[in-house]
Short mmCIF file of C-alpha atoms in Angstrom, two decimals:
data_model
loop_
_atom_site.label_atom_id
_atom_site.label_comp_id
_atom_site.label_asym_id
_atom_site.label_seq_id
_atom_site.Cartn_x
_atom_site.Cartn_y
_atom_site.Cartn_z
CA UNK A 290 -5.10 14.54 -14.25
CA UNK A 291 -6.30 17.69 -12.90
CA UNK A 292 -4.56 18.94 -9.17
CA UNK A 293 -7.71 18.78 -7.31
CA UNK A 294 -8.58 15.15 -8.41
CA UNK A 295 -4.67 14.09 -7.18
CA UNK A 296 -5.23 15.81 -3.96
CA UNK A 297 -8.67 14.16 -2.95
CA UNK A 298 -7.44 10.91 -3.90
CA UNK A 299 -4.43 10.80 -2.00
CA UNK A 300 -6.95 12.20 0.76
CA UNK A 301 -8.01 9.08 0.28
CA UNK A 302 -5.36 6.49 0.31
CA UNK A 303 -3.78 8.68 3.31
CA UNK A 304 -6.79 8.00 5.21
CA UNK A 305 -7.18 4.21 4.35
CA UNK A 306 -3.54 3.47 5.45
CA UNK A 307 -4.07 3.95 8.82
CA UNK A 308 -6.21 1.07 8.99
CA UNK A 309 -4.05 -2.12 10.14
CA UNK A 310 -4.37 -4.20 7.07
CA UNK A 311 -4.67 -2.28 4.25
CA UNK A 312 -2.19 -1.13 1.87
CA UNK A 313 -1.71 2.19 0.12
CA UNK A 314 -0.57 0.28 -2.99
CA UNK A 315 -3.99 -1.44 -3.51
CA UNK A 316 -5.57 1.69 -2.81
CA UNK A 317 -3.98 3.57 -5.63
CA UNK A 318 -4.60 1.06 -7.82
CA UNK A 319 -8.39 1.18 -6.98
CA UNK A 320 -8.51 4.89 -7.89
CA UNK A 321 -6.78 5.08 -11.19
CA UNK A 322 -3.20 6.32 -9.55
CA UNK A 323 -1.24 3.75 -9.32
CA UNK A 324 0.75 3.89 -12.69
CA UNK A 325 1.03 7.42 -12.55
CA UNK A 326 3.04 7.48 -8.94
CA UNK A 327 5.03 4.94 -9.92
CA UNK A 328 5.92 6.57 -13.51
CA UNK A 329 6.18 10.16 -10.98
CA UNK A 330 8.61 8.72 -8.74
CA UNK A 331 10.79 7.06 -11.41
CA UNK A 332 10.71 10.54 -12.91
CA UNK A 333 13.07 11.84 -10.26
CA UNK A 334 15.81 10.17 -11.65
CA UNK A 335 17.20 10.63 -14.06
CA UNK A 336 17.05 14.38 -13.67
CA UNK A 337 15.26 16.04 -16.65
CA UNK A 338 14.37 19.07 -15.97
CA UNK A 339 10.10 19.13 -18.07
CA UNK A 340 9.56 15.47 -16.59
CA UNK A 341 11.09 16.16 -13.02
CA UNK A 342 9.21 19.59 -12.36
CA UNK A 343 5.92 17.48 -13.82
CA UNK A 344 6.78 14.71 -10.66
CA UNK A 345 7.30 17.21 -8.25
CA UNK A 346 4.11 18.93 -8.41
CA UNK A 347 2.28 15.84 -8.84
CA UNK A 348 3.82 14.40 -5.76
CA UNK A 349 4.05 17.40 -3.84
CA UNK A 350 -0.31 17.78 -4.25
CA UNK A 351 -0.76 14.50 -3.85
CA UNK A 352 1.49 13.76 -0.36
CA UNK A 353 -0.69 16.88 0.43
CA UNK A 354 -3.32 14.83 -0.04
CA UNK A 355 -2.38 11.87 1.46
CA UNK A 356 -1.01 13.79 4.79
CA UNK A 357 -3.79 15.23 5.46
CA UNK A 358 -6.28 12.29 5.01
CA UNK A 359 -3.39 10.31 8.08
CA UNK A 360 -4.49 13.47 10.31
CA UNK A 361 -7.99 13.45 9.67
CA UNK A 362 -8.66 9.95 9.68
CA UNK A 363 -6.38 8.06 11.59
CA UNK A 364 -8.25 9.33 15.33
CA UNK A 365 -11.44 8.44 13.99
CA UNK A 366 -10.29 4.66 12.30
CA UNK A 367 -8.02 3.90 15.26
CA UNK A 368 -10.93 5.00 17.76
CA UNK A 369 -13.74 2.58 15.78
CA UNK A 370 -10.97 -0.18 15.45
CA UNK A 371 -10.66 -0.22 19.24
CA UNK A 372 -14.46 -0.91 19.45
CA UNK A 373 -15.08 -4.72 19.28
CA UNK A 374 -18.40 -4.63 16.93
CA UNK A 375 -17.97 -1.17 15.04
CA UNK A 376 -14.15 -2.26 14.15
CA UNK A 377 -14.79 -5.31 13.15
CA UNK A 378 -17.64 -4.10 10.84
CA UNK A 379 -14.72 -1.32 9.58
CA UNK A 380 -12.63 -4.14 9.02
CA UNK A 381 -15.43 -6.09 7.00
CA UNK A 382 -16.04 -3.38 4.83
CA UNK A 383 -12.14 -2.59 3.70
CA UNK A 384 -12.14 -6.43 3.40
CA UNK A 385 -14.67 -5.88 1.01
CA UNK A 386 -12.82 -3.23 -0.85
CA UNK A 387 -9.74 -4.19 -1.09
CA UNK A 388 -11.62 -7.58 -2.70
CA UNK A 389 -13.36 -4.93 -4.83
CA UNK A 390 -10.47 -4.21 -6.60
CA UNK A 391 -9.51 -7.31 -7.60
CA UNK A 392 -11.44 -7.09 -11.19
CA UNK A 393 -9.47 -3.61 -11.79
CA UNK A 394 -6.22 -5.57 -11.36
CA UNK A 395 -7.21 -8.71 -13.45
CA UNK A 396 -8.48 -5.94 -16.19
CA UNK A 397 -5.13 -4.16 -15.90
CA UNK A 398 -3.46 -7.45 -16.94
CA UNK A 399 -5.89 -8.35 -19.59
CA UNK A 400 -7.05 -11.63 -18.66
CA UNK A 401 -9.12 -13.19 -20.71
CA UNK A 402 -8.96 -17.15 -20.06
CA UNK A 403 -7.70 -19.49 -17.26
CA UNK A 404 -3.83 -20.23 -18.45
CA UNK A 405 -0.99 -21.86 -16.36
CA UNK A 406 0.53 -18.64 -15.97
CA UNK A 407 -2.33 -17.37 -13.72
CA UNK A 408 -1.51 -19.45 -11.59
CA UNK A 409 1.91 -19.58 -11.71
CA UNK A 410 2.64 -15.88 -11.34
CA UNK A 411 -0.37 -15.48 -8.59
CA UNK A 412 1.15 -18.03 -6.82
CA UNK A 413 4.20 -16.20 -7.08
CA UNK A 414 2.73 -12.61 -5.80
CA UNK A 415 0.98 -14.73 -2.66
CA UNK A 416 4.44 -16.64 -1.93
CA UNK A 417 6.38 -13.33 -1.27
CA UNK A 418 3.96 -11.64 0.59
CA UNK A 419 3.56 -14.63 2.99
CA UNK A 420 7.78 -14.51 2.98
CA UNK A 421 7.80 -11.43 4.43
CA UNK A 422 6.20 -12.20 7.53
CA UNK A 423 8.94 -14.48 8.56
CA UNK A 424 11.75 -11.72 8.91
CA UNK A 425 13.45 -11.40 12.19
CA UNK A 426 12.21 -8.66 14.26
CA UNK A 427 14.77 -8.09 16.84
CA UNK A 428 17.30 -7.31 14.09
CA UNK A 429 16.32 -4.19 13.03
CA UNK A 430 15.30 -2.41 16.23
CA UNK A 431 15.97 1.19 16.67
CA UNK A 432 16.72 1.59 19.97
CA UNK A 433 20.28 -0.97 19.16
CA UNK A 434 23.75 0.65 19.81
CA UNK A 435 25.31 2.55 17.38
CA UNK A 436 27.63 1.80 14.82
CA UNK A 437 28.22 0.80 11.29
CA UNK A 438 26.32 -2.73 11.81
CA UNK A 439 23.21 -1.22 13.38
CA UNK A 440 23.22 1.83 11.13
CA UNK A 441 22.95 -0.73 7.99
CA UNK A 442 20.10 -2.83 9.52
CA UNK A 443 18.62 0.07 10.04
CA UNK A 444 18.94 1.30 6.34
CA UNK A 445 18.03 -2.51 5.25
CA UNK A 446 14.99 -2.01 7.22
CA UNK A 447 14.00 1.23 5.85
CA UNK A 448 14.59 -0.58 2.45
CA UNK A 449 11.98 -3.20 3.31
CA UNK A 450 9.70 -0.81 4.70
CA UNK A 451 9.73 0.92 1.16
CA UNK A 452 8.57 -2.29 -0.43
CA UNK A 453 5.14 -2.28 1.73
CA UNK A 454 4.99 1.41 0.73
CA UNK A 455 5.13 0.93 -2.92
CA UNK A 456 4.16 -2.86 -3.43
CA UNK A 457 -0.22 -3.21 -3.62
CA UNK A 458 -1.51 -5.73 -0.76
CA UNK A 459 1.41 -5.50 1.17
CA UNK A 460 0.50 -2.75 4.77
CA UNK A 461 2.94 -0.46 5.57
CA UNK A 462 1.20 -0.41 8.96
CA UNK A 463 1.62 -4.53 9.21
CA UNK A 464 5.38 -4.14 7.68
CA UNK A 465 6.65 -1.66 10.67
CA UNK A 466 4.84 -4.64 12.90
CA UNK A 467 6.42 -7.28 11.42
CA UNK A 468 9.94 -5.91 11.64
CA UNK A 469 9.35 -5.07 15.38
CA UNK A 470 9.52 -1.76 15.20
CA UNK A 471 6.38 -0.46 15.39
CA UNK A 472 6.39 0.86 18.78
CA UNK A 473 9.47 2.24 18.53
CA UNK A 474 8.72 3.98 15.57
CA UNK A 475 5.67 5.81 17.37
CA UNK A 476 7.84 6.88 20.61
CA UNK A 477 10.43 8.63 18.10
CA UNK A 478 7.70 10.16 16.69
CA UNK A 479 5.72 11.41 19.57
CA UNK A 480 9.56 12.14 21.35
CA UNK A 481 10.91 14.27 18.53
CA UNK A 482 14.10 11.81 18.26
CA UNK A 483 14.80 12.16 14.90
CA UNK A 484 18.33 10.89 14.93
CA UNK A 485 17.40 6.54 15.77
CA UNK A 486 14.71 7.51 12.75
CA UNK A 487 17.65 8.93 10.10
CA UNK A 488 19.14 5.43 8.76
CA UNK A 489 15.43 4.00 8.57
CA UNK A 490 14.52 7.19 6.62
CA UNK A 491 17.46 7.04 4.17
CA UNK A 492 17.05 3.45 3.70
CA UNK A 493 13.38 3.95 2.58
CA UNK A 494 13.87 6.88 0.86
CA UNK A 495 16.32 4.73 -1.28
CA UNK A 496 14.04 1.31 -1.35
CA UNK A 497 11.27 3.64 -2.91
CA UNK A 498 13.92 4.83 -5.89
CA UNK A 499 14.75 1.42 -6.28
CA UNK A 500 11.29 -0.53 -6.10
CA UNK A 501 9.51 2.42 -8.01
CA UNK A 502 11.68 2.65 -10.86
CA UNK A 503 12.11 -1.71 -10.81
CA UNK A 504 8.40 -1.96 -11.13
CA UNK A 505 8.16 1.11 -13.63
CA UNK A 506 10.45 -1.03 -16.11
CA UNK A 507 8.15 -3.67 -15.46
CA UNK A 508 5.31 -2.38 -16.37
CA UNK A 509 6.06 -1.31 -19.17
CA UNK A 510 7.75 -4.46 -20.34
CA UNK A 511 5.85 -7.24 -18.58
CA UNK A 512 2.36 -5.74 -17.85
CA UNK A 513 0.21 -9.14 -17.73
CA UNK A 514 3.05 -10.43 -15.43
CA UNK A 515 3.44 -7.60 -13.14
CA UNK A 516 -0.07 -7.50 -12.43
CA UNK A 517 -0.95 -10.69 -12.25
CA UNK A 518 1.98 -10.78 -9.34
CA UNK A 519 0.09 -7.62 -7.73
CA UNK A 520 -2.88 -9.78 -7.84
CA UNK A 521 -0.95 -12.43 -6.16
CA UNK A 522 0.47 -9.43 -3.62
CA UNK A 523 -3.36 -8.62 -2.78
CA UNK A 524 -4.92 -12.25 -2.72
CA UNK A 525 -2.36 -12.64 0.26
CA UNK A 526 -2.96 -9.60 2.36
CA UNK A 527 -6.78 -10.59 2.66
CA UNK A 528 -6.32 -12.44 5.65
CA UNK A 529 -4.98 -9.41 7.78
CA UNK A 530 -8.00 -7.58 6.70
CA UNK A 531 -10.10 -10.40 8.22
CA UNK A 532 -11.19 -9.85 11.97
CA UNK A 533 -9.54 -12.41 14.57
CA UNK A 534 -12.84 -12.39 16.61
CA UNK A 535 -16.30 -11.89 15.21
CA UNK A 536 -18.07 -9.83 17.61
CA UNK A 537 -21.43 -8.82 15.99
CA UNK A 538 -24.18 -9.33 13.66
CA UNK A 539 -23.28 -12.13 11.12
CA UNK A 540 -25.45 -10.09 8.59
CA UNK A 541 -24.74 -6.49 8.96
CA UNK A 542 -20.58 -7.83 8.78
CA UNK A 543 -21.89 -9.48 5.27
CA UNK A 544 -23.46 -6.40 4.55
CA UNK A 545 -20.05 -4.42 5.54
CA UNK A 546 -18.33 -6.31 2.95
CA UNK A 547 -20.77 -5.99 -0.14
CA UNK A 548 -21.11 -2.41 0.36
CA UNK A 549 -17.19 -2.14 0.10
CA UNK A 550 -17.01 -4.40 -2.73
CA UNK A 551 -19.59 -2.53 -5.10
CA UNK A 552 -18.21 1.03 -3.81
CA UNK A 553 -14.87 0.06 -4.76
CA UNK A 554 -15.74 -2.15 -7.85
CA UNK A 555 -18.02 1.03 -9.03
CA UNK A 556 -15.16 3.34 -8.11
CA UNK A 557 -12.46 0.81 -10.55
CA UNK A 558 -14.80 0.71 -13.20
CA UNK A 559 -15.11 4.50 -13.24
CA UNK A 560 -11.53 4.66 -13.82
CA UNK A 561 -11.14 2.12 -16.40
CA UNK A 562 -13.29 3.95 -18.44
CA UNK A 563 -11.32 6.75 -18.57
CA UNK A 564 -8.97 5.14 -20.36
#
């Protein structure tokens, strides 16, 4: 995959993960990039020297990528998301993308008839992404006193946080809210206190090693099974996509979402026939 194409496309999914919603899992998938990050960060380790100088350079262009497209696009999706009619057309239209990669994912697992196992394993994907919107919040704040307790909350946060950033359908954005730490997380940020941000940085820097190289296995083993869980993962996070309050016209918002379908369903198909 040539440097330039990596780049723009994590341009891409850097942009698209500011929107509240919409995960930077799904979004690789959509583009063709999916296997390769995974495969790139379960490259790191074991350290071999071709294969980890190969991930670095493919990670390093692509978090290029992917930083920029947070800088350049998360003023101008946060400002249209704060508008009642132009967000919730934004909204309808990643709605309609994310949906747009659906066939990608059910290609990737090679379905070819309705089975039990469908089912089953979608049911599966759906269940645990549901699951994780019922972990205590409080628990894992950053602001708690110090000490070995807090610092391992802290790290088991960082841990789940990992999982939003690696699993498809699952927002890393929606993940930071659902722990309760969202907030926090921004004041740090826009503070410069690094140190309340150290154990949740270790911890996800860890979750990513672990998740990455769990799901690498996986794939390679259980392909149908993994992806018909991802399918599961992204069936689930539809819902967040979808506005709370309708504030527009009923056909332009229809519109929204057919034009992201068949952008994102041309962009898949693309992609699968590169393969």
């Amino acid at each position: 995959m040539k440097q330039l194409e990596v780049f723009f496309k994590g341009l891409w999914i850097g942009g698209t993960m500011t929107v509240p919603g919409v995960s930077g899992g799904t979004m690789a998938i959509l583009v063709g990039i999916y296997d390769r990050l995974i495969g790139a960060v379960s490259g790191l380790v074991p350290v071999r020297k071709k294969t980890t100088l190969n991930s670095i350079l493919f990670l390093t262009v692509f978090l290029l990528g992917a930083g920029l497209g947070m800088l350049l696009f998360a003023k101008l999706i946060s400002g249209l998301l704060e508008q009642p009619v132009a967000g919730g057309y934004v909204r309808f239209f990643f709605l309609g993308a994310v949906a747009g990669g659906i066939p990608l994912i059910l290609a990737s697992a090679k379905v070819k008839k309705f089975s039990a196992w469908l089912i089953v394993l979608t049911v599966i994907g759906v269940c645990l992404v549901f699951g994780l919107t019922f972990l205590p919040e409080e628990m894992f704040s950053l602001e708690t006193a110090g000490g070995v307790g807090s610092f391992l909350l802290k790290l088991a946060g960082g841990v789940i946080l990992a999982i939003a950033l690696v699993l498809p359908g699952v927002s890393a954005s929606q993940m930071l809210y659902t722990l309760g730490i969202y907030e926090e997380l921004i004041a740090c940020i826009s503070d410069l206190r690094i140190v309340p941000l150290i154990p949740l940085g270790i911890g996800t820097v860890i979750g990513i090693l672990l998740v990455t190289k769990t799901l690498d296995l996986l794939m390679s083993k259980y392909p149908k099974q993994t992806f018909l869980i991802i399918f599961g993962f992204i069936l689930g996070s539809l819902p967040e996509l979808f506005p709370k309050d309708v504030d527009g016209n009923y056909l332009l918002c229809g519109v929204c979402v057919a034009v992201g379908f068949l952008l994102a369903y041309g962009i898949g198909k693309k992609e699968r026939g590169k393969e």
